[in-house]
Tab-separated table of C-alpha atoms and ligand atoms in Angstrom:
chain	number	residue	atom	x	y	z
M	1	MET	CA	77.092	73.201	98.744
M	2	THR	CA	76.678	73.111	94.923
M	3	LEU	CA	73.253	74.325	93.405
M	4	THR	CA	71.819	70.727	93.080
M	5	THR	CA	72.596	69.848	96.930
M	6	ILE	CA	70.809	73.500	98.037
M	7	ALA	CA	67.057	73.412	98.688
M	8	LEU	CA	66.870	77.039	99.941
M	9	ASP	CA	69.235	79.572	99.320
M	10	ALA	CA	68.891	82.829	100.704
M	11	THR	CA	71.244	85.987	100.275
M	12	ALA	CA	70.652	89.139	102.531
M	13	LEU	CA	67.093	88.185	102.645
M	14	THR	CA	65.116	91.021	103.988
M	15	LEU	CA	61.361	91.604	104.687
M	16	ARG	CA	60.300	94.914	106.251
M	17	TYR	CA	56.390	95.193	107.430
M	18	ARG	CA	54.959	98.630	107.964
M	19	ARG	CA	55.415	97.893	111.818
M	20	GLY	CA	59.029	96.715	111.506
M	21	TRP	CA	61.555	94.002	110.403
M	22	GLY	CA	60.117	90.112	109.574
M	23	LEU	CA	63.520	89.441	108.156
M	24	ARG	CA	66.472	91.285	108.195
M	25	ASP	CA	69.926	90.449	106.017
M	26	CYS	CA	69.460	86.965	106.415
M	27	THR	CA	72.092	84.631	104.228
M	28	PHE	CA	71.708	80.738	104.620
M	29	GLN	CA	71.455	77.440	102.773
M	30	LEU	CA	69.207	74.689	103.299
M	31	PRO	CA	70.439	71.127	102.315
M	32	ALA	CA	68.240	69.288	99.675
M	33	GLY	CA	67.075	65.789	101.010
M	34	ARG	CA	67.372	66.740	104.591
M	35	ILE	CA	65.200	67.547	107.536
M	36	SER	CA	66.078	70.860	108.704
M	37	ALA	CA	64.541	72.476	112.045
M	38	LEU	CA	63.619	76.132	111.922
M	39	ILE	CA	63.847	77.649	115.451
M	40	GLY	CA	63.196	80.804	116.898
M	41	PRO	CA	60.846	82.772	119.658
M	42	ASN	CA	57.854	84.132	118.929
M	43	GLY	CA	58.095	86.979	116.323
M	44	ALA	CA	61.770	85.629	115.261
M	45	GLY	CA	60.512	85.911	111.309
M	46	LYS	CA	60.239	81.901	110.688
M	47	SER	CA	56.624	82.183	109.365
M	48	THR	CA	57.769	85.186	107.153
M	49	LEU	CA	60.680	82.916	105.908
M	50	MET	CA	58.010	80.688	104.933
M	51	ARG	CA	55.909	83.165	103.255
M	52	LEU	CA	58.683	84.551	101.176
M	53	ALA	CA	59.889	80.773	100.435
M	54	THR	CA	56.139	79.880	98.677
M	55	GLY	CA	56.255	83.525	96.854
M	56	LEU	CA	53.230	84.683	98.748
M	57	MET	CA	55.293	87.720	99.937
M	58	ARG	CA	58.180	89.300	97.967
M	59	PRO	CA	61.221	90.503	99.951
M	60	THR	CA	61.921	94.308	100.431
M	61	SER	CA	65.595	93.196	99.602
M	62	GLY	CA	68.001	90.363	98.947
M	63	GLU	CA	66.944	86.991	97.546
M	64	ILE	CA	65.542	83.680	97.854
M	65	ARG	CA	65.675	80.607	95.879
M	66	VAL	CA	63.748	77.580	96.176
M	67	LEU	CA	65.079	74.263	94.363
M	68	GLY	CA	66.969	77.050	92.212
M	69	GLN	CA	64.222	79.279	91.263
M	70	VAL	CA	62.699	82.666	92.468
M	71	PRO	CA	59.531	81.947	93.832
M	72	GLY	CA	56.280	83.080	92.079
M	73	LYS	CA	58.491	84.312	89.032
M	74	HIS	CA	57.107	81.261	87.013
M	75	GLY	CA	53.735	80.639	88.803
M	76	ALA	CA	53.533	78.518	92.212
M	77	ASN	CA	56.311	76.023	92.729
M	78	ARG	CA	54.395	72.467	92.000
M	79	GLN	CA	57.673	70.761	93.840
M	80	LEU	CA	56.867	73.089	96.921
M	81	ALA	CA	53.863	72.190	99.598
M	82	PHE	CA	53.665	74.300	102.717
M	83	LEU	CA	51.470	73.660	105.448
M	84	GLY	CA	50.930	76.863	107.656
M	85	GLN	CA	49.671	77.548	111.100
M	86	ASP	CA	46.081	78.256	109.319
M	87	LYS	CA	45.398	74.924	107.848
M	88	PRO	CA	44.141	75.671	104.228
M	89	LEU	CA	41.135	73.122	104.527
M	90	TYR	CA	37.478	73.530	103.387
M	91	LYS	CA	35.321	73.212	106.689
M	92	GLY	CA	32.403	72.412	104.586
M	93	PHE	CA	34.239	69.451	102.825
M	94	THR	CA	34.213	65.745	104.030
M	95	VAL	CA	37.853	64.379	104.365
M	96	GLU	CA	37.168	62.097	101.339
M	97	GLU	CA	36.167	65.347	99.270
M	98	MET	CA	39.175	67.202	100.445
M	99	LEU	CA	41.221	64.470	99.234
M	100	ARG	CA	39.686	64.557	95.775
M	101	ALA	CA	40.158	68.346	95.650
M	102	GLY	CA	43.922	67.489	96.229
M	103	ALA	CA	43.738	65.306	93.563
M	104	LYS	CA	42.037	67.484	91.177
M	105	LEU	CA	44.263	70.262	92.209
M	106	ASN	CA	47.767	68.685	91.895
M	107	PRO	CA	49.154	66.660	88.722
M	108	GLY	CA	51.458	64.784	90.875
M	109	TRP	CA	48.818	63.576	93.514
M	110	ASP	CA	49.062	59.955	94.938
M	111	ASP	CA	45.792	59.358	95.999
M	112	GLN	CA	46.770	55.772	97.581
M	113	TYR	CA	49.492	56.931	99.692
M	114	ALA	CA	47.116	60.731	100.732
M	115	HIS	CA	44.375	57.878	101.690
M	116	ARG	CA	46.912	56.012	103.582
M	117	LEU	CA	48.117	59.034	105.627
M	118	VAL	CA	44.420	59.698	106.581
M	119	ARG	CA	43.671	55.908	107.478
M	120	GLU	CA	46.816	55.840	109.971
M	121	ALA	CA	45.586	58.668	111.598
M	122	ASP	CA	42.190	57.301	112.259
M	123	VAL	CA	40.459	60.154	110.768
M	124	PRO	CA	37.037	59.134	109.461
M	125	PHE	CA	36.649	59.643	105.492
M	126	ASP	CA	32.798	60.858	105.565
M	127	ALA	CA	33.556	63.214	108.587
M	128	LYS	CA	33.114	66.928	107.732
M	129	VAL	CA	36.373	68.707	107.940
M	130	GLY	CA	34.754	71.534	110.328
M	131	THR	CA	33.526	68.786	112.843
M	132	LEU	CA	37.327	67.313	113.534
M	133	SER	CA	39.670	68.342	116.269
M	134	GLY	CA	42.610	70.477	115.626
M	135	GLY	CA	45.180	67.674	115.648
M	136	GLN	CA	42.579	65.427	113.066
M	137	ARG	CA	42.613	68.653	111.289
M	138	THR	CA	46.121	68.909	111.212
M	139	ARG	CA	46.581	65.064	110.094
M	140	VAL	CA	44.087	65.695	107.270
M	141	ALA	CA	46.107	68.732	105.845
M	142	LEU	CA	49.173	67.083	106.129
M	143	ALA	CA	48.159	64.257	104.080
M	144	VAL	CA	46.968	67.129	101.709
M	145	ALA	CA	50.292	68.404	101.418
M	146	MET	CA	52.266	65.062	101.454
M	147	GLY	CA	49.753	63.502	98.892
M	148	ARG	CA	51.147	65.990	96.263
M	149	ARG	CA	54.708	64.188	96.684
M	150	PRO	CA	56.618	67.581	96.971
M	151	GLU	CA	60.401	68.091	96.326
M	152	LEU	CA	60.169	70.234	99.152
M	153	LEU	CA	58.073	70.306	102.368
M	154	MET	CA	57.582	73.290	104.628
M	155	LEU	CA	55.856	72.812	107.918
M	156	ASP	CA	55.093	75.735	110.148
M	157	GLU	CA	54.443	74.328	113.479
M	158	PRO	CA	52.856	71.186	112.594
M	159	LEU	CA	52.888	69.199	115.536
M	160	ALA	CA	51.487	72.132	118.052
M	161	ASP	CA	48.264	70.527	118.379
M	162	LEU	CA	48.995	67.017	118.238
M	163	ASP	CA	49.024	64.366	121.076
M	164	PRO	CA	52.349	62.587	122.044
M	165	VAL	CA	51.699	59.304	120.052
M	166	ALA	CA	50.306	61.195	116.902
M	167	ARG	CA	53.621	63.247	117.194
M	168	GLN	CA	55.475	60.490	117.073
M	169	GLU	CA	53.625	58.961	114.000
M	170	VAL	CA	53.785	62.228	111.913
M	171	MET	CA	57.738	62.433	112.232
M	172	GLN	CA	57.688	58.755	111.464
M	173	ALA	CA	55.648	59.505	108.189
M	174	VAL	CA	57.824	62.416	107.662
M	175	LEU	CA	61.266	60.592	108.034
M	176	ALA	CA	59.957	57.355	105.826
M	177	GLU	CA	59.158	59.733	103.051
M	178	VAL	CA	62.628	61.519	103.302
M	179	ALA	CA	64.185	58.188	103.284
M	180	GLU	CA	62.012	56.956	100.336
M	181	THR	CA	62.214	59.850	97.962
M	182	GLY	CA	64.536	62.376	99.019
M	183	MET	CA	62.094	65.031	99.875
M	184	THR	CA	63.540	68.071	101.762
M	185	VAL	CA	61.601	69.279	104.823
M	186	LEU	CA	61.984	72.671	106.555
M	187	LEU	CA	60.103	72.078	110.140
M	188	SER	CA	59.557	74.966	112.625
M	189	SER	CA	58.676	74.057	116.404
M	190	HIS	CA	58.799	75.649	119.595
M	191	VAL	CA	59.292	72.080	121.056
M	192	ILE	CA	62.978	71.401	120.531
M	193	ALA	CA	62.704	67.996	121.972
M	194	ASP	CA	60.534	67.141	119.096
M	195	LEU	CA	63.134	67.908	116.514
M	196	ASP	CA	66.145	66.009	118.352
M	197	GLY	CA	67.091	62.728	116.403
M	198	VAL	CA	64.898	64.030	113.612
M	199	CYS	CA	66.244	67.060	112.043
M	200	ASP	CA	69.790	66.866	110.676
M	201	HIS	CA	70.400	70.736	109.678
M	202	LEU	CA	69.238	73.956	111.952
M	203	LEU	CA	68.546	77.084	111.452
M	204	LEU	CA	67.840	79.526	114.491
M	205	LEU	CA	66.646	82.546	114.128
M	206	SER	CA	65.832	85.525	116.511
M	207	GLY	CA	64.789	89.165	115.836
M	208	GLY	CA	64.665	88.646	112.331
M	209	GLN	CA	68.227	87.747	111.985
M	210	VAL	CA	70.383	84.130	111.723
M	211	GLN	CA	71.785	83.410	114.776
M	212	LEU	CA	72.953	79.871	114.255
M	213	GLN	CA	72.875	77.654	111.385
M	214	GLY	CA	74.650	74.531	109.940
M	215	ASP	CA	74.721	70.510	110.132
M	216	VAL	CA	73.384	69.348	113.514
M	217	GLU	CA	75.906	66.932	114.221
M	218	ASP	CA	78.984	69.180	113.409
M	219	LEU	CA	77.340	72.157	115.635
M	220	LEU	CA	76.888	69.856	118.351
M	221	THR	CA	80.731	68.668	118.266
M	222	GLN	CA	81.829	72.060	117.639
M	223	HIS	CA	80.365	72.948	121.037
M	224	ARG	CA	80.737	72.106	124.783
M	225	VAL	CA	78.547	72.213	127.907
M	226	LEU	CA	80.990	73.147	130.608
M	227	VAL	CA	80.353	72.800	134.136
M	228	GLY	CA	83.087	73.878	136.984
M	229	SER	CA	83.663	76.612	139.428
M	230	ARG	CA	83.088	80.190	138.801
M	231	GLU	CA	86.707	80.922	139.501
M	232	LEU	CA	87.930	79.146	136.411
M	233	VAL	CA	89.027	81.171	133.498
M	234	LEU	CA	86.342	81.301	130.711
M	235	PRO	CA	87.263	79.715	127.345
M	236	ASP	CA	86.927	81.733	124.297
M	237	GLY	CA	83.699	81.645	122.265
M	238	VAL	CA	81.264	81.844	125.131
M	239	VAL	CA	77.511	81.695	124.015
M	240	GLU	CA	75.907	81.827	127.434
M	241	ALA	CA	77.329	81.438	131.309
M	242	ARG	CA	75.336	80.921	134.169
M	243	THR	CA	76.066	80.869	137.759
M	244	THR	CA	74.162	78.956	140.453
M	245	GLY	CA	76.411	79.472	143.860
M	246	ARG	CA	80.108	78.590	143.193
M	247	GLN	CA	79.394	76.948	140.113
M	248	ALA	CA	79.038	77.744	136.850
M	249	THR	CA	77.480	76.331	133.877
M	250	VAL	CA	78.495	77.554	130.575
M	251	LEU	CA	77.708	76.868	126.800
M	252	ALA	CA	80.637	77.481	124.727
M	253	ARG	CA	81.872	77.096	120.854
M	254	THR	CA	85.151	75.736	121.670
M	255	SER	CA	86.918	72.303	122.198
M	256	ASN	CA	89.492	73.665	124.498
M	257	ALA	CA	88.453	74.324	128.118
M	258	PRO	CA	91.006	73.165	130.701
M	259	GLY	CA	90.213	72.771	134.095
M	260	TRP	CA	86.236	72.525	133.397
M	261	ASP	CA	84.036	69.294	133.076
M	262	ASN	CA	82.668	69.269	129.464
M	263	ASN	CA	80.236	67.291	127.388
M	264	GLU	CA	78.527	67.519	124.022
M	265	PRO	CA	75.130	69.426	124.453
M	266	SER	CA	72.007	68.063	123.281
M	267	LEU	CA	70.045	69.802	120.388
M	268	GLU	CA	67.856	71.624	123.149
M	269	GLU	CA	70.505	72.551	125.332
M	270	LEU	CA	72.217	74.257	122.178
M	271	ALA	CA	69.573	75.918	120.930
M	272	LEU	CA	68.531	77.066	124.273
M	273	ALA	CA	71.579	79.014	125.212
M	274	TYR	CA	71.570	80.610	121.845
M	275	LEU	CA	67.893	81.882	122.378
M	276	ARG	CA	68.695	82.772	125.815
M	277	SER	CA	71.651	84.801	124.625
M	278	ALA	CA	69.820	86.302	121.872
M	279	LYS	CA	67.136	87.391	124.123
M	280	LYS	CA	69.717	89.081	126.484
M	281	VAL	CA	71.299	91.063	123.813
M	282	THR	CA	67.783	92.288	122.426
M	283	ALA	CA	66.380	93.115	125.876
O	301	LIG	N1	51.243	90.466	108.411
O	301	LIG	C1	52.214	91.493	108.960
O	301	LIG	N2	52.227	92.663	109.202
O	301	LIG	C2	53.139	93.412	110.214
O	301	LIG	N3	54.074	92.884	110.958
O	301	LIG	C3	54.157	91.433	110.849
O	301	LIG	C4	53.112	90.668	109.666
O	301	LIG	N4	53.547	89.568	110.022
O	301	LIG	C5	54.347	89.201	110.956
O	301	LIG	N5	54.807	90.388	111.496
O	301	LIG	C6	55.996	90.952	112.357
O	301	LIG	O1	57.061	90.152	111.869
O	301	LIG	C7	58.054	89.617	112.848
O	301	LIG	C8	58.108	88.223	112.693
O	301	LIG	O2	56.924	87.736	112.552
O	301	LIG	P1	56.736	86.049	112.202
O	301	LIG	O3	54.878	85.252	112.084
O	301	LIG	O4	57.108	85.663	110.853
O	301	LIG	O5	57.588	85.140	113.478
O	301	LIG	P2	57.337	83.703	113.937
O	301	LIG	O6	58.879	83.580	114.353
O	301	LIG	O7	56.868	82.949	112.800
O	301	LIG	O8	56.368	83.798	115.218
O	301	LIG	P3	55.583	82.716	116.222
O	301	LIG	O9	56.733	81.831	116.691
O	301	LIG	O10	55.027	83.625	117.083
O	301	LIG	O11	54.806	82.043	115.140
O	301	LIG	C9	57.264	89.828	114.147
O	301	LIG	O12	57.867	90.793	114.794
O	301	LIG	C10	55.666	90.111	113.765
O	301	LIG	O13	55.011	91.079	114.487
């Protein structure tokens, strides 16, 4: 990938908290204009990575570049919008006042668009933010983040408190924005099924380290779910092997597994196999 096609570029990125590692020697690149999934178990380092990208924290060693710049060096990156797990809203403001604050604070603010996003979510403009449900607050926080029309949008588990219809609506809004403006999105979620068909790039962290990264289509074609007798010879590239009775189910990075029934994995099968195998290694 050349510089202009890379939105996030990390080299040996490390952050050590007093208690232990947040991230450890992470090297990866996320492509611009695409939706990248950030997956990992609790404590994997997903929020830490996003905080480093915003410049809220500095790495202990290594480097991260966001849209070509080291975060925080030239003030807040105006092209970057970040929506963390603690939604950055003023509880005493009405939704309308929140949008007005967004307009005042952000030069590139698109007021019509932000209002449309709130309207689509059926959130009343005159309601106080503090009286909204968790899901409604998420929709307002998203409108504030996307109203800035950022080049890079980072969402830390944005779907966690949304109902199934709202999850779909939010993903549709994000997809439409990516298609229309070429915005780059980094999206973390524990519900991998929500990311399937939406994300075209994957970054999987575990224990602060990169376990798997790449283009989703490429990763899926490079892996196989193999089903067969447990007596069969395992191919190279086994990520995870499980047995029930006389049958074995294997996920392997291979295209050559004689004797096995083999199918391309879904994103969920791929990610879960890597997450389970990382858990076994660290247990
Ligand atoms: N402020 C902090 N001080 C000390 N340790 C921290 C701090 N924030 C995170 N950590 C530790 O760093 C590691 C990575 O945490 P992080 O919050 O980045 O993980 P995560 O992948 O976002 O987890 P989750 O899915 O639970 O939100 C964990 O071991 C966590 O305990």
